[in-house]
Amino acid sequence: MQLIDEECRTLKYDREVSDLLQSSSTGLPILCQQFWVEVGKISNSDGMLKYKNITSFSAVFTEEARGGSSELAFKYAVYRINKEKSLLPNSTLVYDIQYTPERDSFKTYKKACAQIKSGAVALFSGEGVTLGATLGALCRSLRAPHMLAAPAPAALHSTNSTFTVNLYPPRELMVKAFSDLIGYLNWTRMGVIYEDYGYGELNMLDLGDGRDMYAVRVSDAEEYRRALALIKAQRIGNIIVDTDPTKMRQLGRALQLMRLSGGEGGGTVLAGHWTPGEGLAITDPAAYKRDPPPNVTLTVVTVEVSA
């Protein structure tokens, strides 16, 4: 199965898509919109895979991510492009969404191949243990643009051998964000709970920098209580938790079961944010200056996409 038949058209498509993959770090819906517009222009310029001014895009998500933020961003980007006729004046975007088991690469290949065979010019995928790597390999073979919004191995970021653009923050930015936060808090002794997303986003050696740090790695939300118990046994009062926004409820429940002051209060306070361009911005310094000071100060760090 081939995405493009003519060799000359393939070479031009490859060059334009490679240029497109050099993207900046902005919000997921915005980048989705920009990505679909540019790919739409490329396909329309050569008349590829377009019938009656309709351009087809496809997405594959895991069953666990059904209805999540990545899927909503994908749908919203297509909606905005169709609404703003000046972006693609002679085209209407349509999309097809398929769901696949998280670890079933065979079904993922089968559904993605069916989507491309039906006329899709690009694929979008969200989080999944093997989803991004599976679709990345497929799109590289078929020379099809692939947008990913999930952690991925470093090899997938090589623009010399891939047609994948990843919107998830790379490991270097994650480490920089944590380093800036720790530097602001000026904690010399702390506990860090971070999730195993599959590729190890955090480099604890870089984060430590001479500090007394007790790091615990968890694989899912069910291990929060165990991790908190280990840190509590070390009599550590300053804790940083790196977690997915969807797991805040499980984290709060674990805090309540551990009878930590952060859990008994039953709420969270947005203390600030970090972006690559502006760095760390603490919007509520009072969150770290309570009188009397709490027995445990817990900071939750999440990776979110901006609307």
XYZ file of C-alpha atoms in Angstrom:
307
model
C 0.000 0.000 0.000
C 1.378 3.394 -0.987
C 0.231 6.856 -0.007
C 1.491 8.547 -3.203
C 2.031 6.837 -6.553
C 4.084 9.304 -8.577
C 7.767 9.527 -7.594
C 8.106 13.258 -8.357
C 5.067 14.012 -6.207
C 6.506 11.881 -3.408
C 9.750 13.850 -3.358
C 7.949 17.186 -3.195
C 5.599 15.930 -0.495
C 8.513 14.627 1.570
C 10.329 17.965 1.423
C 7.274 20.028 2.370
C 6.275 17.749 5.229
C 9.837 17.750 6.595
C 9.735 21.547 6.716
C 6.358 21.400 8.409
C 7.652 19.170 11.219
C 9.947 21.962 12.438
C 7.251 23.316 14.766
C 7.349 25.534 17.836
C 6.078 24.720 21.325
C 2.602 26.231 21.595
C -0.834 25.079 22.691
C -2.121 21.750 21.415
C -5.336 23.041 19.757
C -3.401 25.858 18.063
C -0.698 23.532 16.770
C -3.333 21.030 15.636
C -5.003 23.787 13.651
C -1.713 24.953 12.122
C -0.715 21.386 11.299
C -3.985 20.542 9.525
C -3.955 23.806 7.579
C -0.420 23.263 6.294
C -0.989 19.620 5.424
C -4.247 20.615 3.735
C -2.390 23.180 1.613
C 0.222 20.593 0.623
C -2.387 18.017 -0.381
C -4.537 20.550 -2.218
C -1.594 21.982 -4.179
C -0.928 18.613 -5.790
C -4.496 17.364 -5.833
C -3.549 14.413 -3.647
C -6.145 12.313 -1.876
C -8.783 15.054 -2.214
C -12.190 14.503 -3.764
C -14.712 17.257 -4.378
C -12.847 19.743 -2.139
C -12.943 17.394 0.856
C -9.729 16.624 2.726
C -9.739 13.711 5.153
C -7.775 13.455 8.411
C -7.766 10.562 10.839
C -6.996 9.985 14.501
C -6.298 6.890 16.575
C -6.727 6.887 20.355
C -6.613 4.173 22.964
C -9.811 2.993 24.580
C -8.561 4.463 27.875
C -8.153 7.920 26.286
C -11.607 7.987 24.694
C -13.112 11.462 25.106
C -9.905 12.904 26.605
C -8.220 16.274 26.089
C -6.240 15.143 23.029
C -9.381 14.000 21.241
C -11.188 17.241 22.081
C -8.235 19.299 20.791
C -8.229 17.318 17.546
C -11.961 17.876 16.971
C -11.732 21.541 17.903
C -8.892 22.165 15.442
C -10.903 20.677 12.572
C -13.952 22.691 13.634
C -12.015 25.973 13.700
C -10.485 25.400 10.283
C -13.855 24.650 8.721
C -15.342 27.715 10.425
C -12.539 30.053 9.293
C -12.966 29.754 5.540
C -9.955 31.987 4.902
C -7.585 29.248 6.151
C -8.531 26.685 3.503
C -11.029 28.514 1.292
C -11.619 25.704 -1.189
C -11.677 22.740 1.156
C -13.705 21.157 3.902
C -11.971 18.970 6.456
C -13.542 15.719 7.595
C -12.141 13.330 10.157
C -12.401 9.733 11.218
C -11.593 8.594 14.766
C -10.779 5.016 15.684
C -10.088 3.486 19.099
C -7.714 0.634 19.781
C -6.582 -1.387 22.820
C -3.594 0.218 24.507
C -1.083 -2.597 23.862
C -2.464 -4.127 20.662
C -0.140 -2.898 17.909
C -1.679 -5.255 15.338
C -5.136 -3.686 15.627
C -3.532 -0.236 15.637
C -1.739 -0.984 12.347
C -4.897 -2.442 10.832
C -7.098 0.526 11.712
C -4.516 3.120 10.654
C -3.903 1.370 7.327
C -7.642 1.323 6.673
C -7.834 5.052 7.398
C -5.001 5.904 5.004
C -6.395 3.583 2.353
C -9.719 5.405 2.582
C -8.006 8.733 1.774
C -6.625 10.244 5.001
C -3.666 12.572 4.340
C -2.416 12.652 7.964
C -2.794 10.854 11.288
C -3.133 12.126 14.845
C -2.595 10.085 18.011
C -2.663 10.634 21.750
C -1.183 8.810 24.707
C -0.582 5.082 24.728
C 2.167 2.654 25.658
C 2.884 1.647 22.050
C 0.468 3.840 20.081
C 2.888 6.630 19.159
C 5.741 4.329 18.161
C 3.425 2.097 16.133
C 1.870 4.926 14.145
C 5.233 6.679 13.837
C 6.752 3.636 12.131
C 3.722 3.269 9.860
C 3.718 6.925 8.819
C 7.456 6.817 8.163
C 6.953 3.883 5.781
C 4.023 5.526 4.005
C 5.455 9.053 4.094
C 2.355 10.310 5.890
C 2.409 13.228 8.384
C 1.826 12.107 11.966
C 1.019 14.391 14.909
C 1.628 12.945 18.372
C 0.585 14.373 21.753
C 2.279 11.994 24.181
C 5.715 11.122 25.619
C 7.905 9.380 23.062
C 11.450 7.983 22.869
C 14.200 10.282 21.631
C 14.552 8.299 18.380
C 11.048 9.339 17.362
C 12.065 13.017 17.441
C 14.732 12.655 14.738
C 13.511 14.735 11.793
C 15.938 12.887 9.501
C 14.021 9.620 9.687
C 10.487 10.432 10.824
C 7.305 12.141 9.720
C 6.175 12.617 13.314
C 5.852 15.934 15.129
C 5.406 15.597 18.896
C 3.643 18.279 20.942
C 4.553 16.770 24.302
C 7.376 18.585 26.145
C 10.760 16.902 25.630
C 12.753 15.619 28.572
C 15.071 18.635 28.619
C 12.172 21.047 29.158
C 10.708 18.872 31.914
C 14.015 18.878 33.777
C 14.413 22.637 33.287
C 10.915 23.318 34.649
C 11.510 21.206 37.747
C 14.944 22.773 38.320
C 13.482 26.290 38.173
C 10.720 25.332 40.620
C 13.129 23.736 43.099
C 15.421 26.741 42.830
C 12.551 29.110 43.610
C 11.383 27.061 46.595
C 14.969 26.796 47.850
C 14.265 23.422 49.394
C 17.412 21.643 50.562
C 15.545 18.512 51.606
C 12.558 17.189 49.695
C 10.707 14.217 48.335
C 9.801 13.810 44.670
C 7.102 11.478 43.357
C 7.180 11.155 39.599
C 5.343 8.902 37.187
C 6.777 6.325 34.867
C 5.350 7.441 31.534
C 7.464 4.837 29.758
C 10.559 6.877 28.867
C 11.687 8.498 32.129
C 11.055 12.235 31.694
C 13.011 13.321 34.770
C 16.726 13.013 35.319
C 17.113 12.931 39.074
C 20.870 13.489 38.898
C 20.295 16.823 37.170
C 17.520 17.791 39.572
C 19.412 16.873 42.753
C 22.285 19.339 42.394
C 23.625 18.618 45.875
C 20.206 18.644 47.584
C 18.985 15.954 49.932
C 16.384 14.421 47.638
C 14.341 11.261 48.124
C 12.758 10.278 44.788
C 10.065 7.643 44.332
C 8.920 6.484 40.923
C 5.340 5.215 40.463
C 3.739 3.450 37.513
C 0.087 4.287 38.207
C -2.186 6.186 40.578
C -2.645 3.162 42.849
C 0.959 3.554 44.034
C 0.571 7.106 45.380
C -0.182 5.914 48.883
C 2.885 3.658 48.931
C 5.094 6.483 47.661
C 3.734 8.945 50.236
C 4.289 6.381 52.999
C 7.928 5.951 51.982
C 8.503 9.722 52.014
C 6.634 10.164 55.297
C 8.847 7.488 56.880
C 11.861 9.633 55.982
C 10.272 12.578 57.863
C 10.305 14.752 54.776
C 7.911 17.706 54.839
C 8.425 19.134 51.344
C 7.072 17.009 48.503
C 6.804 17.563 44.747
C 4.475 15.309 42.768
C 4.645 15.027 38.983
C 1.326 13.621 37.801
C -1.247 13.627 35.047
C -4.088 16.154 35.576
C -6.640 13.350 35.315
C -5.157 11.647 38.383
C -5.595 14.525 40.811
C -8.575 12.835 42.443
C -6.586 9.666 43.186
C -3.750 11.761 44.584
C -6.146 13.677 46.857
C -7.616 10.410 48.084
C -4.145 9.063 48.883
C -3.374 12.240 50.865
C -6.539 11.838 52.894
C -5.763 8.202 53.679
C -2.273 9.212 54.789
C -3.767 11.972 56.979
C -1.480 14.596 55.526
C -2.520 18.227 55.963
C -2.717 18.727 52.208
C -5.384 16.073 51.944
C -7.473 17.100 54.923
C -8.023 20.564 53.486
C -9.826 19.037 50.526
C -8.683 21.459 47.840
C -5.846 22.738 45.690
C -4.436 26.189 44.989
C -2.981 27.177 41.617
C 0.384 28.618 42.602
C 1.908 29.325 39.189
C 2.988 27.986 35.820
C 6.088 27.438 33.680
C 6.576 28.015 29.955
C 9.738 27.646 27.842
C 9.723 31.299 26.827
C 8.862 33.016 30.118
C 10.152 30.441 32.572
C 8.673 30.077 36.055
C 5.893 32.438 37.128
C 4.579 32.070 40.702
C 1.157 33.723 40.798
C 0.431 32.918 44.454
C 3.608 33.216 46.577
C 1.473 33.048 49.740
C 0.841 29.379 48.979
C 4.343 28.661 50.291
C 4.313 31.179 53.177
C 1.626 30.062 55.618
C 1.573 30.995 59.294
C 1.781 28.645 61.056
C 3.570 26.571 58.394
C 1.887 23.271 57.496
C 3.478 19.993 58.485
C 3.634 19.029 54.807
C 3.983 21.317 51.796
C 3.006 19.446 48.647
C 3.402 20.891 45.155
C 1.705 19.125 42.258
C 3.219 19.591 38.791
C 1.140 18.655 35.742
C 1.656 18.874 32.000
C -1.337 20.536 30.353
C -2.160 21.858 26.906
C -3.352 25.426 26.493
C -6.573 26.210 24.667
